PDB file of C-alpha atoms in Angstrom:
ATOM      1  CA  MET A 477     -13.766  -5.251 -25.323  1.00 84.00           C
ATOM      2  CA  GLY A 478     -13.214  -5.592 -21.730  1.00 82.00           C
ATOM      3  CA  GLY A 479      -9.552  -5.639 -22.406  1.00 87.00           C
ATOM      4  CA  PHE A 480     -10.107  -2.368 -24.504  1.00 91.00           C
ATOM      5  CA  PHE A 481     -11.903  -0.601 -21.138  1.00 92.00           C
ATOM      6  CA  GLY A 482      -9.285  -2.141 -18.959  1.00 90.00           C
ATOM      7  CA  ALA A 483      -6.530  -0.827 -20.789  1.00 90.00           C
ATOM      8  CA  ILE A 484      -7.892   2.676 -21.280  1.00 92.00           C
ATOM      9  CA  SER A 485      -8.433   2.731 -17.268  1.00 90.00           C
ATOM     10  CA  ARG A 486      -5.015   1.748 -16.547  1.00 88.00           C
ATOM     11  CA  PHE A 487      -4.021   4.463 -18.822  1.00 90.00           C
ATOM     12  CA  LEU A 488      -5.848   7.054 -16.820  1.00 90.00           C
ATOM     13  CA  ILE A 489      -5.631   5.803 -13.471  1.00 89.00           C
ATOM     14  CA  ALA A 490      -2.056   5.371 -13.677  1.00 85.00           C
ATOM     15  CA  GLY A 491      -1.448   8.612 -14.837  1.00 86.00           C
ATOM     16  CA  TYR A 492      -2.269  10.204 -11.662  1.00 88.00           C
ATOM     17  CA  PHE A 493       0.723   8.696 -10.003  1.00 87.00           C
ATOM     18  CA  THR A 494       4.380   8.143 -10.361  1.00 84.00           C
ATOM     19  CA  SER A 495       5.287   5.156 -12.681  1.00 85.00           C
ATOM     20  CA  ALA A 496       5.703   2.359  -9.791  1.00 89.00           C
ATOM     21  CA  SER A 497       2.916   3.778  -7.658  1.00 90.00           C
ATOM     22  CA  GLY A 498       0.539   3.898 -10.542  1.00 92.00           C
ATOM     23  CA  THR A 499       1.426   0.453 -11.023  1.00 93.00           C
ATOM     24  CA  LEU A 500       0.840  -0.723  -7.674  1.00 94.00           C
ATOM     25  CA  VAL A 501      -2.593   1.320  -7.455  1.00 95.00           C
ATOM     26  CA  VAL A 502      -3.823  -0.432 -10.650  1.00 94.00           C
ATOM     27  CA  ASN A 503      -2.901  -3.642  -9.537  1.00 95.00           C
ATOM     28  CA  VAL A 504      -4.393  -3.568  -6.178  1.00 96.00           C
ATOM     29  CA  LEU A 505      -7.709  -2.011  -7.835  1.00 95.00           C
ATOM     30  CA  GLY A 506      -7.754  -4.579 -10.074  1.00 95.00           C
ATOM     31  CA  SER A 507      -7.300  -7.219  -7.390  1.00 95.00           C
ATOM     32  CA  ILE A 508      -9.897  -5.911  -5.504  1.00 96.00           C
ATOM     33  CA  LEU A 509     -12.296  -6.338  -8.410  1.00 95.00           C
ATOM     34  CA  LEU A 510     -11.172  -9.706  -8.841  1.00 94.00           C
ATOM     35  CA  GLY A 511     -12.146 -10.485  -5.411  1.00 94.00           C
ATOM     36  CA  ILE A 512     -15.678  -9.149  -5.709  1.00 94.00           C
ATOM     37  CA  LEU A 513     -15.881 -10.819  -9.429  1.00 93.00           C
ATOM     38  CA  MET A 514     -14.553 -14.557  -8.356  1.00 90.00           C
ATOM     39  CA  TYR A 515     -16.337 -14.543  -5.017  1.00 90.00           C
ATOM     40  CA  SER A 516     -19.701 -13.491  -6.623  1.00 89.00           C
ATOM     41  CA  SER A 517     -19.207 -15.858  -9.371  1.00 87.00           C
ATOM     42  CA  GLU A 518     -17.822 -18.926  -7.603  1.00 83.00           C
ATOM     43  CA  TYR A 519     -19.573 -18.690  -4.168  1.00 81.00           C
ATOM     44  CA  LEU A 520     -22.794 -16.573  -4.865  1.00 83.00           C
ATOM     45  CA  GLY A 521     -23.493 -17.806  -8.601  1.00 82.00           C
ATOM     46  CA  ILE A 522     -24.743 -14.390  -9.468  1.00 85.00           C
ATOM     47  CA  ILE A 523     -22.277 -13.526 -12.196  1.00 86.00           C
ATOM     48  CA  SER A 524     -22.664 -15.333 -15.510  1.00 87.00           C
ATOM     49  CA  PRO A 525     -19.569 -17.207 -16.979  1.00 86.00           C
ATOM     50  CA  ARG A 526     -19.743 -14.894 -19.854  1.00 89.00           C
ATOM     51  CA  THR A 527     -19.776 -11.634 -17.870  1.00 89.00           C
ATOM     52  CA  ARG A 528     -16.771 -13.319 -15.555  1.00 88.00           C
ATOM     53  CA  LEU A 529     -14.711 -13.727 -18.620  1.00 88.00           C
ATOM     54  CA  PHE A 530     -15.459 -10.048 -19.815  1.00 90.00           C
ATOM     55  CA  PHE A 531     -14.424  -8.698 -16.548  1.00 89.00           C
ATOM     56  CA  GLY A 532     -12.092 -10.955 -15.109  1.00 88.00           C
ATOM     57  CA  ILE A 533     -10.035 -11.723 -18.293  1.00 90.00           C
ATOM     58  CA  GLY A 534     -10.607  -8.789 -20.198  1.00 92.00           C
ATOM     59  CA  PHE A 535     -10.948  -5.791 -18.017  1.00 92.00           C
ATOM     60  CA  CYS A 536      -8.902  -6.671 -14.946  1.00 91.00           C
ATOM     61  CA  GLY A 537      -6.604  -8.446 -17.291  1.00 90.00           C
ATOM     62  CA  SER A 538      -5.795  -5.245 -18.994  1.00 90.00           C
ATOM     63  CA  LEU A 539      -6.111  -3.233 -15.926  1.00 91.00           C
ATOM     64  CA  THR A 540      -3.662  -4.877 -13.947  1.00 91.00           C
ATOM     65  CA  THR A 541       0.190  -5.205 -15.496  1.00 90.00           C
ATOM     66  CA  PHE A 542       2.422  -7.955 -14.262  1.00 91.00           C
ATOM     67  CA  SER A 543       5.075  -6.920 -17.133  1.00 91.00           C
ATOM     68  CA  THR A 544       5.124  -3.194 -16.265  1.00 91.00           C
ATOM     69  CA  PHE A 545       5.917  -4.249 -12.751  1.00 92.00           C
ATOM     70  CA  THR A 546       8.738  -6.409 -13.393  1.00 93.00           C
ATOM     71  CA  VAL A 547      10.370  -4.107 -15.560  1.00 94.00           C
ATOM     72  CA  GLN A 548       9.858  -1.388 -12.996  1.00 93.00           C
ATOM     73  CA  THR A 549      11.338  -3.380 -10.256  1.00 95.00           C
ATOM     74  CA  PHE A 550      13.960  -4.668 -12.441  1.00 95.00           C
ATOM     75  CA  GLN A 551      15.103  -0.754 -12.956  1.00 95.00           C
ATOM     76  CA  MET A 552      15.323   0.037  -9.216  1.00 95.00           C
ATOM     77  CA  GLN A 553      17.983  -0.126  -6.663  1.00 96.00           C
ATOM     78  CA  LEU A 554      17.816  -3.366  -4.603  1.00 97.00           C
ATOM     79  CA  ALA A 555      16.242  -2.278  -1.559  1.00 96.00           C
ATOM     80  CA  GLU A 556      13.607  -0.174  -3.298  1.00 95.00           C
ATOM     81  CA  ALA A 557      12.983  -3.345  -5.680  1.00 96.00           C
ATOM     82  CA  ALA A 558      12.445  -5.481  -2.512  1.00 97.00           C
ATOM     83  CA  PHE A 559      10.236  -3.130  -0.878  1.00 96.00           C
ATOM     84  CA  ASN A 560       8.065  -3.127  -4.363  1.00 95.00           C
ATOM     85  CA  ILE A 561       7.667  -6.633  -4.443  1.00 97.00           C
ATOM     86  CA  LEU A 562       6.751  -6.919  -0.924  1.00 97.00           C
ATOM     87  CA  ALA A 563       4.238  -4.150  -1.034  1.00 96.00           C
ATOM     88  CA  SER A 564       2.588  -5.474  -4.285  1.00 95.00           C
ATOM     89  CA  LEU A 565       2.528  -8.965  -2.843  1.00 96.00           C
ATOM     90  CA  VAL A 566       0.722  -8.104   0.447  1.00 97.00           C
ATOM     91  CA  LEU A 567      -1.572  -5.584  -1.062  1.00 97.00           C
ATOM     92  CA  THR A 568      -2.743  -7.273  -3.954  1.00 96.00           C
ATOM     93  CA  LEU A 569      -3.492 -10.448  -1.856  1.00 97.00           C
ATOM     94  CA  ALA A 570      -5.124  -8.018   0.671  1.00 97.00           C
ATOM     95  CA  GLY A 571      -6.976  -6.656  -2.152  1.00 96.00           C
ATOM     96  CA  ILE A 572      -8.487  -9.787  -3.286  1.00 95.00           C
ATOM     97  CA  PHE A 573      -9.490 -10.381   0.309  1.00 96.00           C
ATOM     98  CA  THR A 574     -10.943  -6.989   0.618  1.00 96.00           C
ATOM     99  CA  GLY A 575     -13.034  -7.407  -2.403  1.00 95.00           C
ATOM    100  CA  ARG A 576     -14.296 -10.629  -1.134  1.00 94.00           C
ATOM    101  CA  ALA A 577     -15.090  -9.250   2.069  1.00 95.00           C
ATOM    102  CA  LEU A 578     -17.056  -6.344   0.860  1.00 94.00           C
ATOM    103  CA  VAL A 579     -19.098  -9.031  -1.421  1.00 91.00           C
ATOM    104  CA  ILE A 580     -19.695 -10.867   2.124  1.00 91.00           C
ATOM    105  CA  TYR A 581     -20.826  -7.719   3.796  1.00 93.00           C
ATOM    106  CA  LEU A 582     -23.379  -6.615   1.193  1.00 90.00           C
ATOM    107  CA  VAL A 583     -24.923 -10.056   0.886  1.00 87.00           C
ATOM    108  CA  ARG A 584     -25.374 -10.152   4.538  1.00 89.00           C
ATOM    109  CA  ARG A 585     -26.973  -6.524   4.660  1.00 90.00           C
ATOM    110  CA  ARG A 586     -29.088  -7.503   2.041  1.00 85.00           C
ATOM    111  CA  GLU A 587     -30.134 -10.752   4.117  1.00 85.00           C
ATOM    112  CA  GLU A 588     -30.838  -8.436   6.926  1.00 88.00           C
ATOM    113  CA  ALA A 589     -32.771  -6.087   5.166  1.00 85.00           C
ATOM    114  CA  GLY A 590     -34.897  -8.963   3.668  1.00 79.00           C
ATOM    115  CA  ILE A 591     -34.274  -8.114   0.093  1.00 70.00           C
TER     116      ILE A 591
END
C-alpha cells in the first residue's frame, strides 16, 4: 500500500521537472522523509515498526528511484553524468541529515514549550 502511494507521488512530482531533475527531486525528497522517519523511529521511538515499514520501505522505497537514476546517468555525456552522480550523492545525503535536523529542532521546540 505504501508503495502504491509512493509510486503515484513520484509520478506526480517528477512530472513537473525534466527527467533527470525530476529524479533528483524525488530522491532528495525521499531522503528527507527517510531522515525524519529513521531518526523518529530509531532514536526517539515515536514511530512504530509497522509504520516505519509502511513509510520507509513502501512509500519512500517507491518514491525514490535508483534504477531510473542509473539509466538516466548512463545515457548522459561524461561531464553531465559526473555532475548528476555528484549532485545526487551530495543532495541525498544532505536530505537525510536535513530530515534528522528537522526532527531534532521540532523535539527541542516541543520540550521548550513544555508540551
